[in-house]
Coordinates of C-alpha atoms in Angstrom, one line a residue:
X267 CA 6.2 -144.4 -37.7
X268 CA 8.7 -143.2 -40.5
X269 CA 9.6 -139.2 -40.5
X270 CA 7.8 -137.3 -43.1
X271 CA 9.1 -137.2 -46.3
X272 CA 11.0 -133.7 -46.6
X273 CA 11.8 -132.7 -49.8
X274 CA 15.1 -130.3 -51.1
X275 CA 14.3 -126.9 -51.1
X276 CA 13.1 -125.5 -54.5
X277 CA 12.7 -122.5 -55.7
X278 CA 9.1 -122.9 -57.8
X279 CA 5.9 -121.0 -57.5
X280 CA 3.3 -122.5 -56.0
X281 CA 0.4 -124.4 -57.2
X282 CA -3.4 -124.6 -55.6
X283 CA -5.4 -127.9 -55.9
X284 CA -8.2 -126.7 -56.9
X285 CA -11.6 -128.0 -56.9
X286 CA -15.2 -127.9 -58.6
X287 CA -18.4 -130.0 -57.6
X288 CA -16.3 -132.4 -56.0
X289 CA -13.7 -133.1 -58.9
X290 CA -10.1 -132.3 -59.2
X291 CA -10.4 -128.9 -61.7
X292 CA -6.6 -128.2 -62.7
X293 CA -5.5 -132.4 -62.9
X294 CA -3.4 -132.0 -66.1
X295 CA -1.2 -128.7 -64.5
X296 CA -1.6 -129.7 -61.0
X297 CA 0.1 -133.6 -61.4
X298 CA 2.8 -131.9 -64.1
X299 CA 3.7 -129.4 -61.8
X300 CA 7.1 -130.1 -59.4
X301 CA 5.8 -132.0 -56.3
X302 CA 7.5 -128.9 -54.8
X303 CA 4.9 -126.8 -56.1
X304 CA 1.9 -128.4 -54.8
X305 CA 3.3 -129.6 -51.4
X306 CA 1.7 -126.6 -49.1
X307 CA -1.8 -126.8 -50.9
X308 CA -2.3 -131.1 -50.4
X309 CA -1.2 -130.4 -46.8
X310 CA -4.2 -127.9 -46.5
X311 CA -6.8 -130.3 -48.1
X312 CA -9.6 -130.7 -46.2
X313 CA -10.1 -134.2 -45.6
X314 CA -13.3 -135.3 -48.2
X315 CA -11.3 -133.1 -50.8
X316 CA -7.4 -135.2 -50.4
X317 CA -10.1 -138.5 -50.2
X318 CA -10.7 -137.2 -53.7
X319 CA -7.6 -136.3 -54.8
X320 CA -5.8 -140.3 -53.5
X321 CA -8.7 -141.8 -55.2
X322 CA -7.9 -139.5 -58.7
X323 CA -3.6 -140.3 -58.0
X324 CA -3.8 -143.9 -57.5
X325 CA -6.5 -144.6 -60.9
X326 CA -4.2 -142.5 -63.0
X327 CA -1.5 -143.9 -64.8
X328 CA 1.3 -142.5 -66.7
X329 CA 4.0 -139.9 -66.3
X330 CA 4.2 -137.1 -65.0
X331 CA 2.4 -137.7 -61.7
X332 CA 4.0 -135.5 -59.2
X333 CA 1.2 -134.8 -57.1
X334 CA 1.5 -138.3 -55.9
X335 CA 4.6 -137.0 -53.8
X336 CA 2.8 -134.0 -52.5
X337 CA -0.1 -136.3 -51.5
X338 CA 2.1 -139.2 -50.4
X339 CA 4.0 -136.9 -47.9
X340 CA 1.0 -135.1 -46.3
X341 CA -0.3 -138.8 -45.6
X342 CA 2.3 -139.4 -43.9
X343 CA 1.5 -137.2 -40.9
X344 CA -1.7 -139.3 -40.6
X345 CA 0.2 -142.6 -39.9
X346 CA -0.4 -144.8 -38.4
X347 CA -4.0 -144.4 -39.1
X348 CA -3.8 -143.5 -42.7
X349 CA -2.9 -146.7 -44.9
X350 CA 0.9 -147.9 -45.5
X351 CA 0.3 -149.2 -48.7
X352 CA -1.6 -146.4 -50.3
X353 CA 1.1 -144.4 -49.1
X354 CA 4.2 -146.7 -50.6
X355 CA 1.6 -147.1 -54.4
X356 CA 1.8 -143.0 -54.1
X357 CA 5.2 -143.1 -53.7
X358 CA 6.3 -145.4 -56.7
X359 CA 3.7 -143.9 -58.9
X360 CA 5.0 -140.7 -58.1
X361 CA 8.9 -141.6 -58.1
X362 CA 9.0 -143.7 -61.4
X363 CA 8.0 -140.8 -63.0
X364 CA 11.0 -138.5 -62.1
X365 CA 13.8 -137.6 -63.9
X366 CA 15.9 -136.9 -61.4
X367 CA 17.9 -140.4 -59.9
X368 CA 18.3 -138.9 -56.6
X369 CA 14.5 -138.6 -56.3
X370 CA 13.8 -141.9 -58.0
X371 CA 16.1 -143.4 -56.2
X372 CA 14.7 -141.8 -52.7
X373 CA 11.2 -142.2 -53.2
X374 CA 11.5 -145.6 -54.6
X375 CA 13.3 -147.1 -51.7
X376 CA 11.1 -145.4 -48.8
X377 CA 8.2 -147.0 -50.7
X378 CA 9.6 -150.3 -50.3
X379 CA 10.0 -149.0 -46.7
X380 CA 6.2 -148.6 -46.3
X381 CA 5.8 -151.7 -47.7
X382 CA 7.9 -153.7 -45.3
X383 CA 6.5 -151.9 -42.2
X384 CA 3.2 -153.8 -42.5
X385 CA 5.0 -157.3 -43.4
X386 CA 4.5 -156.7 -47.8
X387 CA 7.7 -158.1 -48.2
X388 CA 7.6 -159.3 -51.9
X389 CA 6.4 -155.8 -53.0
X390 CA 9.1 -154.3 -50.4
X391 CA 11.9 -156.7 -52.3
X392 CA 10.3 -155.8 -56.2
X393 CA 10.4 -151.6 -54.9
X394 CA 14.1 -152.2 -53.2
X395 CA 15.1 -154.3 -56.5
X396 CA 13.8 -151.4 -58.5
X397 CA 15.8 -148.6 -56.7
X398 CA 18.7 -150.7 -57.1
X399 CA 18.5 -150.4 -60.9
X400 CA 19.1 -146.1 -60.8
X401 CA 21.8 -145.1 -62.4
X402 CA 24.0 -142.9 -61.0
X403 CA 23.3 -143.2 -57.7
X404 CA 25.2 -145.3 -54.5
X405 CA 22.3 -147.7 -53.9
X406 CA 24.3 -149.6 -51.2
X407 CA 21.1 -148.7 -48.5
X408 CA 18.3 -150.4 -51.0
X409 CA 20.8 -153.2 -51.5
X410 CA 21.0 -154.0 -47.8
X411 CA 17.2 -154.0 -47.1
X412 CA 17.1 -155.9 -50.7
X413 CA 18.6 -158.6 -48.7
X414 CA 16.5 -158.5 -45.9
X415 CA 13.1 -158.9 -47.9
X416 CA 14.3 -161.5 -49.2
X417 CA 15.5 -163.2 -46.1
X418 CA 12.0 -162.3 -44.7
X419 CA 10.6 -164.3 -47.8
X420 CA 12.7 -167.0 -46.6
X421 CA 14.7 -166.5 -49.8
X422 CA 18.2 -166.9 -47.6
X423 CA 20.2 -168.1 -50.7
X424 CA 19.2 -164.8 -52.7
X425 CA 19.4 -162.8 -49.8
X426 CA 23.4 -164.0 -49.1
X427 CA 24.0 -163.4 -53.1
X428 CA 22.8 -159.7 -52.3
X429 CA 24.7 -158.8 -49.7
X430 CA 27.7 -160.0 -51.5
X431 CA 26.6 -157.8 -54.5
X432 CA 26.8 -155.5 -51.9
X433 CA 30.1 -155.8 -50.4
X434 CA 31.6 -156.4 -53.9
X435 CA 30.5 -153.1 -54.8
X436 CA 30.6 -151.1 -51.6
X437 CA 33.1 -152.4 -49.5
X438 CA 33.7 -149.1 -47.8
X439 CA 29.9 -147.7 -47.5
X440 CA 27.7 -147.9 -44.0
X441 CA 25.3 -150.5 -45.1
X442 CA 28.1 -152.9 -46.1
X443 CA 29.7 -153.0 -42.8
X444 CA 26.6 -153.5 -40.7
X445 CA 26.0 -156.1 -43.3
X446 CA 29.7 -157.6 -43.2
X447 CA 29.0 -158.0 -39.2
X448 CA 26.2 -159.3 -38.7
X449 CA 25.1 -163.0 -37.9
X450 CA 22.9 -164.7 -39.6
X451 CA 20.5 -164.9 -36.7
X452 CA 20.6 -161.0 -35.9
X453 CA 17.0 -159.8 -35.9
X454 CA 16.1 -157.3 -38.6
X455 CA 15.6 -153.7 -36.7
X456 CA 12.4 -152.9 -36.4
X457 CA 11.1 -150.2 -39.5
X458 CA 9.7 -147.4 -37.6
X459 CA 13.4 -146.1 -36.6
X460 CA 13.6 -145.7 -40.2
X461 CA 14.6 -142.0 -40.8
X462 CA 13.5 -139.5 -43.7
X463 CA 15.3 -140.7 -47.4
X464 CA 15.8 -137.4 -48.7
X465 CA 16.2 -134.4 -45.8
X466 CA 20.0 -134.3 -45.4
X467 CA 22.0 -134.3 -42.2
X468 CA 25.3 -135.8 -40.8
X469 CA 23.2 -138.7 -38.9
X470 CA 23.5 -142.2 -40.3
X471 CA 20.4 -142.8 -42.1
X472 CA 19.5 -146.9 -41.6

């Protein structure tokens, strides 16, 4: 399955979920606080207890809702038995909320990710077309797999309108020269080799 989702390293104190009689008792501070924050205290949850805290995430609407990160990336070490989906809903509930485009933009696009590991290509293609919308950021990577949702959908005209939005605009990035040389019968590579959005390194991320 996918890496875990590492996050930068910030400097912020830490933050305890904390619980009474089977109910989330801090909810207002403890989805305001920086995912950051509350990353080390969701990984610790004991199982009935991050049960409870999904269930809270994924009925709550709104912004801020940065626990959904924290909670998103600690299910991630349970794949493949934990569920995909629940994992990319976390994700965009969570990442819509932030401020930041390079988190947006990250956590939107390895949503669409989870989503087109278990074959939920129209949500994939609506998370992709979303990340695509940041400002600020190079979003030649969501463009690419924008493409290939769509050709999954059987979309191919969309999908060749795409990738030329994508060459026009990034003739020089990765994701435009894989795209620039491949046939259109190469087979779409498979999404567990998909590596972490946001821990940085000097590998090519796909």
């Amino acid at each position: 399955h996918t890496e875990r989702f590492t996050p930068k390293r910030v400097r912020v104190p830490k933050m305890k979920v904390a619980f009474t009689q089977g109910e989330v008792s801090n909810w207002e501070e403890v989805r305001s606080a920086p995912f950051q924050a509350t990353l080390a205290s969701v990984d610790r949850l004991s199982p009935s207890n991050r049960r409870t805290l999904k269930d809270k995430t994924l009925s709550e609407n709104g912004c801020p809702l940065n626990v959904a990160v924290s909670l998103a990336s600690a299910l991630e070490g349970d794949l493949p038995e934990a569920s995909s989906e629940e994992i990319a809903k976390l994700y965009e509930k969570g990442g819509v909320c932030l401020e930041n485009p390079e988190e947006r933009y990250s956590l939107l696009t390895r949503s669409g990710f989870l989503y087109y590991w278990v074959k939920r290509y129209s949500e994939a293609e609506r998370l992709w077309k979303l990340a695509s919308e940041t400002n600020g950021e190079v979003v030649s990577r969501s463009l690419f797999w924008l493409a290939r949702a769509q050709k999954a959908l059987a979309r191919g005209e969309e999908a060749s309108s795409t990738i030329e939005a994508l060459l026009r605009r990034y003739p020089f990035a990765y994701h435009s020269v894989v795209a620039g040389s491949e046939s259109p019968t190469d087979p779409d590579p498979t999404p567990v080799s998909v590596v972490s959005l946001v821990k940085r390194s000097r590998k090519v991320e796909l």
